[in-house]
Short mmCIF file of C-alpha atoms and ligand atoms in Angstrom, two decimals:
data_model
loop_
_atom_site.label_atom_id
_atom_site.label_comp_id
_atom_site.label_asym_id
_atom_site.label_seq_id
_atom_site.Cartn_x
_atom_site.Cartn_y
_atom_site.Cartn_z
CA UNK A 1 -11.82 35.50 -2.44
CA UNK A 2 -8.41 34.55 -1.09
CA UNK A 3 -7.54 31.39 0.80
CA UNK A 4 -7.13 33.43 4.04
CA UNK A 5 -10.61 34.88 3.64
CA UNK A 6 -11.90 31.41 2.94
CA UNK A 7 -10.36 30.13 6.17
CA UNK A 8 -11.90 32.95 8.25
CA UNK A 9 -15.29 33.00 6.56
CA UNK A 10 -15.73 29.26 6.49
CA UNK A 11 -14.38 28.89 10.00
CA UNK A 12 -12.20 25.92 9.15
CA UNK A 13 -8.99 24.79 10.79
CA UNK A 14 -5.65 24.75 8.95
CA UNK A 15 -3.67 21.53 9.54
CA UNK A 16 -0.43 23.48 9.09
CA UNK A 17 0.33 27.18 9.09
CA UNK A 18 2.70 29.40 7.20
CA UNK A 19 1.33 29.07 3.67
CA UNK A 20 1.21 32.05 1.38
CA UNK A 21 -2.15 33.61 0.72
CA UNK A 22 -3.50 33.06 -2.78
CA UNK A 23 -6.57 33.63 -4.88
CA UNK A 24 -9.34 31.03 -4.87
CA UNK A 25 -11.05 31.00 -8.25
CA UNK A 26 -13.65 28.33 -7.58
CA UNK A 27 -14.24 24.97 -5.99
CA UNK A 28 -14.37 21.35 -7.07
CA UNK A 29 -15.82 18.45 -5.12
CA UNK A 30 -14.82 14.83 -5.67
CA UNK A 31 -13.32 11.84 -3.90
CA UNK A 32 -12.05 10.23 -7.08
CA UNK A 33 -8.54 11.44 -7.72
CA UNK A 34 -8.52 10.74 -11.46
CA UNK A 35 -11.73 12.76 -11.70
CA UNK A 36 -10.03 15.66 -9.90
CA UNK A 37 -7.11 15.18 -12.27
CA UNK A 38 -9.43 15.34 -15.27
CA UNK A 39 -11.89 18.05 -14.36
CA UNK A 40 -10.62 20.42 -11.69
CA UNK A 41 -9.28 23.81 -12.80
CA UNK A 42 -6.25 25.77 -11.70
CA UNK A 43 -6.95 27.94 -8.64
CA UNK A 44 -9.92 25.95 -7.40
CA UNK A 45 -10.09 24.63 -3.88
CA UNK A 46 -10.78 20.90 -3.59
CA UNK A 47 -13.53 19.77 -1.22
CA UNK A 48 -13.06 16.09 -0.44
CA UNK A 49 -13.22 13.40 2.19
CA UNK A 50 -10.22 11.67 0.57
CA UNK A 51 -7.69 12.66 3.22
CA UNK A 52 -4.31 11.21 2.29
CA UNK A 53 -1.07 12.28 0.69
CA UNK A 54 -2.13 11.25 -2.80
CA UNK A 55 -4.76 14.00 -2.60
CA UNK A 56 -1.99 16.51 -1.98
CA UNK A 57 -0.05 15.20 -4.97
CA UNK A 58 -3.06 15.66 -7.24
CA UNK A 59 -3.86 19.15 -5.92
CA UNK A 60 -0.26 20.25 -6.46
CA UNK A 61 -0.04 18.76 -9.95
CA UNK A 62 -3.24 20.58 -10.93
CA UNK A 63 -2.22 23.92 -9.33
CA UNK A 64 -5.25 23.95 -7.04
CA UNK A 65 -5.33 26.68 -4.38
CA UNK A 66 -6.01 24.41 -1.42
CA UNK A 67 -7.78 21.38 0.01
CA UNK A 68 -10.71 21.27 2.41
CA UNK A 69 -11.27 17.88 3.99
CA UNK A 70 -14.94 17.77 4.86
CA UNK A 71 -16.94 15.91 7.51
CA UNK A 72 -14.10 16.32 9.97
CA UNK A 73 -12.02 13.61 8.33
CA UNK A 74 -8.82 12.86 10.27
CA UNK A 75 -5.81 14.10 8.32
CA UNK A 76 -2.88 11.67 8.57
CA UNK A 77 0.53 13.02 9.58
CA UNK A 78 2.19 12.11 6.30
CA UNK A 79 -0.46 14.10 4.45
CA UNK A 80 0.31 17.13 6.61
CA UNK A 81 4.03 16.66 5.98
CA UNK A 82 3.55 16.44 2.22
CA UNK A 83 1.26 19.49 2.23
CA UNK A 84 3.86 21.45 4.17
CA UNK A 85 6.63 20.39 1.79
CA UNK A 86 4.52 21.34 -1.20
CA UNK A 87 3.29 24.50 0.52
CA UNK A 88 -0.36 23.82 -0.15
CA UNK A 89 -2.95 24.83 2.48
CA UNK A 90 -5.15 22.06 3.89
CA UNK A 91 -8.19 22.75 6.05
CA UNK A 92 -10.51 20.61 8.12
CA UNK A 93 -14.19 21.36 8.55
CA UNK A 94 -17.04 19.67 10.41
CA UNK A 95 -19.41 20.41 7.54
CA UNK A 96 -20.00 17.78 4.90
CA UNK A 97 -19.10 18.26 1.25
CA UNK A 98 -22.50 19.59 0.24
CA UNK A 99 -22.62 22.11 3.06
CA UNK A 100 -19.06 23.20 2.38
CA UNK A 101 -19.75 23.72 -1.31
CA UNK A 102 -22.97 25.54 -0.59
CA UNK A 103 -21.30 27.91 1.90
CA UNK A 104 -18.47 28.61 -0.52
CA UNK A 105 -21.03 29.46 -3.14
CA UNK A 106 -22.72 31.90 -0.75
CA UNK A 107 -19.47 33.50 0.38
CA UNK A 108 -17.33 33.42 -2.72
CA UNK A 109 -20.02 33.71 -5.33
CA UNK A 110 -18.92 30.59 -7.18
CA UNK B 1 18.13 -28.25 16.59
CA UNK B 2 19.58 -25.01 15.40
CA UNK B 3 21.81 -25.56 12.50
CA UNK B 4 23.74 -22.51 11.59
CA UNK B 5 26.77 -21.13 9.88
CA UNK B 6 27.09 -23.97 7.40
CA UNK B 7 28.43 -21.71 4.73
CA UNK B 8 29.57 -24.65 2.63
CA UNK B 9 26.08 -26.01 2.18
CA UNK B 10 24.75 -23.04 0.24
CA UNK B 11 26.56 -22.99 -3.03
CA UNK B 12 24.84 -21.99 -6.22
CA UNK B 13 23.95 -18.34 -6.05
CA UNK B 14 20.94 -17.36 -8.11
CA UNK B 15 20.96 -14.41 -10.47
CA UNK B 16 20.49 -10.97 -9.03
CA UNK B 17 23.25 -11.45 -6.49
CA UNK B 18 25.53 -8.81 -8.02
CA UNK B 19 22.74 -6.44 -7.16
CA UNK B 20 22.67 -7.16 -3.47
CA UNK B 21 26.45 -6.98 -3.34
CA UNK B 22 27.55 -7.01 0.25
CA UNK B 23 24.23 -6.66 2.02
CA UNK B 24 24.11 -8.74 5.17
CA UNK B 25 21.13 -10.72 6.42
CA UNK B 26 21.00 -8.45 9.47
CA UNK B 27 20.37 -5.42 7.24
CA UNK B 28 17.35 -6.99 5.60
CA UNK B 29 15.67 -9.18 8.21
CA UNK B 30 12.73 -8.18 10.38
CA UNK B 31 13.93 -7.37 13.87
CA UNK B 32 11.73 -7.39 16.96
CA UNK B 33 10.36 -10.78 16.04
CA UNK B 34 7.75 -12.40 18.16
CA UNK B 35 8.80 -15.61 19.82
CA UNK B 36 7.05 -17.79 22.35
CA UNK B 37 8.43 -19.82 25.30
CA UNK B 38 8.25 -23.64 25.41
CA UNK B 39 5.24 -23.80 27.72
CA UNK B 40 2.99 -21.80 25.35
CA UNK B 41 -0.10 -23.74 24.31
CA UNK B 42 -1.07 -24.31 20.70
CA UNK B 43 -4.19 -22.24 21.33
CA UNK B 44 -2.12 -19.29 22.57
CA UNK B 45 0.28 -19.59 19.64
CA UNK B 46 -2.65 -19.62 17.25
CA UNK B 47 -4.12 -16.44 18.67
CA UNK B 48 -0.72 -14.69 18.65
CA UNK B 49 -0.31 -15.61 14.97
CA UNK B 50 -3.80 -14.45 14.17
CA UNK B 51 -3.45 -11.13 15.96
CA UNK B 52 -0.17 -10.39 14.25
CA UNK B 53 -1.12 -11.84 10.86
CA UNK B 54 1.89 -14.12 10.73
CA UNK B 55 2.05 -17.74 9.64
CA UNK B 56 4.75 -19.05 11.94
CA UNK B 57 6.42 -18.22 15.22
CA UNK B 58 9.76 -19.37 16.67
CA UNK B 59 9.79 -21.17 20.03
CA UNK B 60 12.63 -20.09 22.32
CA UNK B 61 14.27 -21.20 25.50
CA UNK B 62 15.90 -18.08 26.99
CA UNK B 63 16.33 -16.51 23.53
CA UNK B 64 17.76 -19.66 21.94
CA UNK B 65 15.55 -21.04 19.19
CA UNK B 66 14.41 -24.59 19.93
CA UNK B 67 11.79 -24.93 17.22
CA UNK B 68 9.26 -23.19 15.07
CA UNK B 69 5.51 -23.61 15.13
CA UNK B 70 3.68 -23.03 11.86
CA UNK B 71 0.08 -22.80 10.75
CA UNK B 72 0.44 -26.40 9.60
CA UNK B 73 1.37 -27.62 13.08
CA UNK B 74 -1.62 -25.77 14.49
CA UNK B 75 -3.96 -27.38 11.98
CA UNK B 76 -2.64 -30.80 12.96
CA UNK B 77 -3.20 -30.11 16.65
CA UNK B 78 -6.66 -28.77 15.93
CA UNK B 79 -7.59 -31.88 13.98
CA UNK B 80 -6.63 -34.04 16.93
CA UNK B 81 -8.52 -31.73 19.29
CA UNK B 82 -5.39 -30.95 21.27
CA UNK B 83 -5.23 -27.19 21.22
CA UNK B 84 -4.12 -27.04 24.86
CA UNK B 85 -0.94 -29.06 24.33
CA UNK B 86 2.33 -27.14 24.69
CA UNK B 87 3.76 -26.03 21.36
CA UNK B 88 6.75 -28.30 21.92
CA UNK B 89 4.48 -31.31 21.24
CA UNK B 90 3.67 -30.15 17.72
CA UNK B 91 6.38 -27.77 16.54
CA UNK B 92 9.12 -28.52 14.05
CA UNK B 93 12.38 -29.18 15.89
CA UNK B 94 14.69 -29.32 12.91
CA UNK B 95 15.02 -25.60 12.54
CA UNK B 96 17.32 -24.25 9.90
CA UNK B 97 18.55 -20.93 11.23
CA UNK B 98 20.72 -18.40 9.46
CA UNK B 99 23.39 -16.27 11.07
CA UNK B 100 22.87 -12.52 11.02
CA UNK B 101 26.32 -11.69 9.67
CA UNK B 102 25.93 -13.97 6.64
CA UNK B 103 25.68 -12.27 3.24
CA UNK B 104 22.13 -11.98 1.93
CA UNK B 105 23.00 -14.30 -0.95
CA UNK B 106 23.12 -17.17 1.56
CA UNK B 107 19.54 -16.49 2.57
CA UNK B 108 18.48 -16.50 -1.07
CA UNK B 109 20.18 -19.88 -1.59
CA UNK B 110 18.57 -21.22 1.56
CA UNK B 111 15.13 -20.42 0.17
CA UNK B 112 15.82 -22.42 -2.97
CA UNK B 113 17.40 -25.26 -1.03
CA UNK B 114 14.83 -25.79 1.73
CA UNK B 115 11.05 -25.90 1.56
CA UNK B 116 10.69 -23.35 4.40
CA UNK B 117 9.11 -19.98 3.84
CA UNK B 118 10.87 -18.26 6.72
CA UNK B 119 14.15 -18.67 8.55
CA UNK B 120 14.93 -17.52 12.05
CA UNK B 121 18.11 -15.46 12.20
CA UNK B 122 20.46 -15.86 15.15
CA UNK B 123 23.35 -13.80 16.51
CA UNK B 124 26.81 -14.99 17.49
CA UNK B 125 25.51 -16.26 20.83
CA UNK B 126 22.97 -18.36 18.94
CA UNK B 127 20.12 -16.18 20.23
CA UNK B 128 17.16 -15.20 18.12
CA UNK B 129 17.89 -11.84 16.45
CA UNK B 130 15.27 -11.69 13.71
CA UNK B 131 13.42 -13.52 11.01
CA UNK B 132 13.79 -13.43 7.25
CA UNK B 133 11.13 -14.13 4.64
CA UNK B 134 10.94 -13.77 0.87
CA UNK B 135 9.20 -10.47 1.39
CA UNK B 136 12.25 -9.05 3.18
CA UNK B 137 14.43 -10.11 0.28
CA UNK B 138 12.11 -8.69 -2.36
CA UNK B 139 11.93 -5.37 -0.56
CA UNK B 140 15.71 -5.26 -0.24
CA UNK B 141 16.12 -5.98 -3.96
CA UNK B 142 13.65 -3.27 -4.91
CA UNK B 143 15.30 -0.78 -2.59
CA UNK B 144 18.73 -1.58 -3.98
CA UNK B 145 17.50 -1.34 -7.59
CA UNK B 146 15.94 2.06 -6.97
CA UNK B 147 19.08 3.25 -5.24
CA UNK B 148 21.30 2.20 -8.12
CA UNK B 149 18.89 3.75 -10.61
CA UNK B 150 18.86 6.95 -8.61
CA UNK B 151 22.65 7.07 -8.64
CA UNK B 152 22.66 6.59 -12.39
CA UNK B 153 20.08 9.34 -12.79
CA UNK B 154 22.01 11.73 -10.62
CA UNK B 155 25.00 11.22 -12.90
CA UNK B 156 22.81 11.84 -15.95
CA UNK B 157 21.34 14.94 -14.45
CA UNK B 158 24.66 16.49 -13.66
CA UNK B 159 25.78 15.97 -17.22
CA UNK B 160 22.86 17.92 -18.72
CA UNK B 161 23.08 21.63 -19.12
CA UNK B 162 20.40 22.88 -16.76
CA UNK B 163 19.79 26.03 -18.78
CA UNK B 164 18.74 24.02 -21.82
CA UNK B 165 15.54 22.07 -21.68
CA UNK B 166 16.76 18.52 -21.84
CA UNK B 167 16.18 15.61 -19.55
CA UNK B 168 16.21 11.83 -19.85
CA UNK B 169 15.10 10.13 -16.70
CA UNK B 170 13.59 6.85 -15.59
CA UNK B 171 11.70 5.96 -12.43
CA UNK B 172 11.13 2.49 -11.06
CA UNK B 173 7.67 1.88 -9.62
CA UNK B 174 6.64 -1.14 -7.59
CA UNK B 175 3.26 -2.73 -7.23
CA UNK B 176 1.02 -1.14 -4.61
CA UNK B 177 3.67 1.39 -3.60
CA UNK B 178 1.15 4.22 -3.34
CA UNK B 179 3.51 5.91 -0.88
CA UNK B 180 5.85 6.81 -3.71
CA UNK B 181 3.35 6.99 -6.54
CA UNK B 182 3.30 10.62 -7.67
CA UNK B 183 6.93 11.44 -6.85
CA UNK B 184 8.10 11.15 -10.45
CA UNK B 185 5.32 13.41 -11.72
CA UNK B 186 5.99 16.04 -9.11
CA UNK B 187 9.74 16.04 -9.87
CA UNK B 188 9.07 16.42 -13.60
CA UNK B 189 6.60 19.20 -12.95
CA UNK B 190 9.20 21.10 -10.93
CA UNK B 191 11.79 20.57 -13.64
CA UNK B 192 9.47 21.98 -16.33
CA UNK B 193 8.43 24.87 -14.13
CA UNK B 194 12.07 25.72 -13.53
CA UNK B 195 12.48 26.01 -17.28
CA UNK B 196 9.63 28.44 -17.70
CA UNK B 197 7.29 26.10 -19.56
CA UNK B 198 3.72 27.50 -19.59
CA UNK B 199 1.63 26.05 -16.76
CA UNK B 200 -1.14 24.84 -19.09
CA UNK B 201 1.39 22.61 -20.80
CA UNK B 202 2.91 21.47 -17.53
CA UNK B 203 -0.53 20.44 -16.29
CA UNK B 204 -1.06 18.29 -19.37
CA UNK B 205 2.29 16.60 -18.79
CA UNK B 206 1.42 16.21 -15.11
CA UNK B 207 -1.90 14.54 -15.93
CA UNK B 208 -0.39 12.01 -18.35
CA UNK B 209 2.55 11.34 -16.09
CA UNK B 210 0.57 10.97 -12.87
CA UNK B 211 -2.07 8.68 -14.36
CA UNK B 212 0.61 6.45 -15.92
CA UNK B 213 2.54 6.43 -12.68
CA UNK B 214 -0.47 5.44 -10.59
CA UNK B 215 -1.53 2.80 -13.11
CA UNK B 216 1.90 1.18 -12.79
CA UNK B 217 1.52 1.12 -9.02
CA UNK B 218 -2.13 0.05 -8.99
CA UNK B 219 -2.38 -2.38 -11.89
CA UNK B 220 1.04 -3.66 -12.97
CA UNK B 221 3.46 -6.02 -11.29
CA UNK B 222 5.88 -3.09 -11.24
CA UNK B 223 7.52 -1.18 -14.05
CA UNK B 224 9.36 1.81 -15.34
CA UNK B 225 8.20 5.32 -16.11
CA UNK B 226 10.51 7.14 -18.51
CA UNK B 227 10.78 10.78 -19.54
CA UNK B 228 12.56 12.13 -22.58
CA UNK B 229 12.27 15.89 -22.67
CA UNK B 230 13.65 18.45 -25.07
CA UNK B 231 12.60 21.90 -26.25
CA UNK B 232 10.14 20.42 -28.75
CA UNK B 233 8.26 17.83 -26.77
CA UNK B 234 7.89 15.68 -23.68
CA UNK B 235 7.82 11.92 -24.31
CA UNK B 236 6.53 9.81 -21.44
CA UNK B 237 6.81 6.04 -21.65
CA UNK B 238 5.47 3.42 -19.30
CA UNK B 239 6.71 -0.17 -19.45
CA UNK B 240 5.76 -3.04 -17.25
CA UNK B 241 6.16 -6.79 -17.24
CA UNK B 242 2.64 -7.82 -16.47
CA UNK B 243 -0.10 -8.72 -16.12
CA UNK B 244 -1.09 -6.98 -19.39
CA UNK B 245 -4.52 -5.75 -20.47
CA UNK B 246 -7.01 -8.19 -22.00
CA UNK B 247 -8.95 -5.64 -24.03
CA UNK B 248 -7.22 -2.31 -24.65
CA UNK B 249 -10.28 -0.61 -26.18
CA UNK B 250 -12.29 -1.50 -23.12
CA UNK B 251 -9.53 -0.17 -20.83
CA UNK B 252 -9.65 3.12 -22.76
CA UNK B 253 -13.39 3.44 -22.21
CA UNK B 254 -14.28 5.98 -19.54
CA UNK B 255 -15.60 4.23 -16.47
CA UNK B 256 -13.94 0.86 -17.05
CA UNK B 257 -11.78 -0.23 -14.13
CA UNK B 258 -10.59 -3.46 -12.56
CA UNK B 259 -9.39 -1.71 -9.40
CA UNK B 260 -10.12 -3.63 -6.20
CA UNK B 261 -11.84 -2.26 -3.10
CA UNK B 262 -8.62 -1.24 -1.44
CA UNK B 263 -7.41 0.76 -4.45
CA UNK B 264 -10.83 2.41 -4.65
CA UNK B 265 -10.68 3.36 -0.99
CA UNK B 266 -7.52 5.33 -1.80
CA UNK B 267 -9.42 7.39 -4.35
CA UNK B 268 -8.39 5.53 -7.50
CA UNK B 269 -10.36 3.29 -9.83
CA UNK B 270 -12.85 5.62 -11.50
CA UNK B 271 -11.70 4.38 -14.89
CA UNK B 272 -10.83 7.88 -16.04
CA UNK B 273 -7.02 7.74 -16.07
CA UNK B 274 -6.27 6.20 -19.47
CA UNK B 275 -8.93 8.15 -21.42
CA UNK B 276 -7.62 11.32 -19.82
CA UNK B 277 -4.02 10.56 -20.78
CA UNK B 278 -5.18 10.08 -24.34
CA UNK B 279 -7.11 13.36 -24.25
CA UNK B 280 -4.18 15.49 -23.09
CA UNK B 281 -1.59 13.85 -25.37
CA UNK B 282 -0.68 14.90 -28.88
CA UNK B 283 0.39 11.34 -29.61
CA UNK B 284 -0.71 8.28 -27.70
CA UNK B 285 0.24 4.66 -28.30
CA UNK B 286 -0.68 1.69 -26.15
CA UNK B 287 0.36 -1.92 -26.68
CA UNK B 288 -0.46 -4.71 -24.33
CA UNK B 289 -0.22 -8.48 -24.25
CA UNK B 290 -1.73 -10.58 -21.51
CA UNK B 291 1.00 -12.26 -19.53
CA UNK B 292 3.71 -10.10 -21.08
CA UNK B 293 2.98 -6.54 -20.10
CA UNK B 294 1.95 -3.12 -21.24
CA UNK B 295 3.81 -0.37 -23.09
CA UNK B 296 2.40 3.14 -23.35
CA UNK B 297 3.92 6.18 -25.05
CA UNK B 298 2.41 9.61 -24.63
CA UNK B 299 3.86 12.70 -26.32
CA UNK B 300 3.04 16.28 -25.46
CA UNK B 301 4.37 18.89 -27.85
CA UNK B 302 5.92 22.00 -26.43
CA UNK B 303 6.43 23.88 -29.65
CA UNK B 304 4.85 23.47 -33.09
CA UNK B 305 1.31 22.27 -32.57
CA UNK B 306 0.65 23.86 -29.22
CA UNK B 307 1.67 27.31 -30.39
CA UNK B 308 -1.01 27.12 -33.03
CA UNK B 309 -3.60 25.85 -30.62
CA UNK B 310 -3.16 28.57 -28.03
N1 LIG C 1 -0.12 -0.85 -16.57
C1 LIG C 1 -1.25 -1.56 -16.56
N2 LIG C 1 -1.20 -2.92 -16.46
C2 LIG C 1 -2.34 -3.64 -16.44
N3 LIG C 1 -3.56 -3.13 -16.54
C3 LIG C 1 -3.68 -1.80 -16.65
C4 LIG C 1 -2.55 -0.95 -16.66
N4 LIG C 1 -2.98 0.32 -16.80
C5 LIG C 1 -4.33 0.26 -16.86
N5 LIG C 1 -4.77 -1.01 -16.78
C6 LIG C 1 -6.15 -1.48 -16.85
O1 LIG C 1 -6.94 -0.50 -17.49
C7 LIG C 1 -8.02 -0.12 -16.63
C8 LIG C 1 -8.38 1.32 -16.88
O2 LIG C 1 -7.30 2.18 -16.50
P1 LIG C 1 -7.63 3.67 -16.06
O3 LIG C 1 -6.37 4.33 -15.68
O4 LIG C 1 -8.43 4.29 -17.15
O5 LIG C 1 -8.60 3.48 -14.82
P2 LIG C 1 -8.25 3.03 -13.33
O6 LIG C 1 -6.79 3.12 -13.11
O7 LIG C 1 -8.90 1.74 -13.07
O8 LIG C 1 -8.99 4.17 -12.51
P3 LIG C 1 -8.52 5.72 -12.38
O9 LIG C 1 -7.36 5.92 -13.32
O10 LIG C 1 -9.72 6.49 -12.78
O11 LIG C 1 -8.14 5.91 -10.96
C9 LIG C 1 -7.53 -0.44 -15.24
O12 LIG C 1 -8.58 -0.61 -14.31
C10 LIG C 1 -6.75 -1.72 -15.49
O13 LIG C 1 -7.63 -2.82 -15.60
MG1 LIG C 2 -5.68 4.77 -13.62
#
């Protein structure tokens, strides 16, 4: 599935627009950034409630395809700015991390 | 009494002054300072200080500083059960103020000369213009250091041939500066990407670099992250001047962390960073002495070994 399909299918809101579409190869859920650093894989989308700019830094360094902040976490402005600069899509969803992961599994088959 | 502009009384300039060159107090002080009028009660002053998390507030008479009321004065009033007295009954009258156009070095001398932890800063008309604390000075020093380092780096960068893979660069990191933690790693990643290094390798460099960078910010009193890159390998070094690690083997154990609640709330402190740096590095050396600091060197090979592995 691509990140655009993910956005439509999961019905989540992008915090900034204009990113390039890209392939999503899987998902990883964690709120511990060093864990994301250690165990996430290139192309995965990160499901987290850790909504700040350090999360963007980690996602970019690990070549993740995007970030979904779950449980409707407020996304601070400087996180949006950093995401825009780094051109990484960030979405907000009302669902919690479990629900988000479960739906992604249903829709994306991973 | 406001006592200002006595340039002669601040003589010996401590070290570090070359660094701050011709910075003026006005460039470093906190503006928009809170001040209270004479008729404020001790109780009101106390709640203002509490709400704004400050430990002292100047007392003014139409913008002219007439005294300063500190936590200490409030404690004294409280002990005597006289919280409803005007601040003028308890404040310190002998206020040492600094003038905003003075060089910053005068403020530094003033801190070593007087026991005060903050000085009101006044303008030419003797009106309150700001306040200066040690924190302002530290921040200014750090900013200036980074700026000078950046200038030096820019010079270095221009002198390297961008088509060849070579870079020597150092980044200064300060304690708890999570705002900037990650910048070095992302710059290095872009540099490597621009030179066509395989992304698997770049991610290994990014992991080691980011975890070292965040550890400097989260656990050290501030330090330096260095990169030495050529076509064969990437060498990342981290140096800091404290506090050091008591037991290095323990620190390298997955799950061990001394991170406080605040650091954890930012998503750090799982105790995975160091073991992960070691895992992705072809060479890894760590040396640490309590009270002295920590030195870490991580090498990631670009050629030789990695070509065999992949
Ligand atoms: N530069 C340093 N100075 C002092 N202590 C350090 C330094 N780097 C690491 N440590 C100590 O080693 C411990 C383990 O470091 P490590 O990077 O593995 O985990 P962490 O930083 O606590 O959490 P994580 O990296 O998972 O976010 C730290 O909690 C800290 O006590
Ligand atoms: Mg760490």
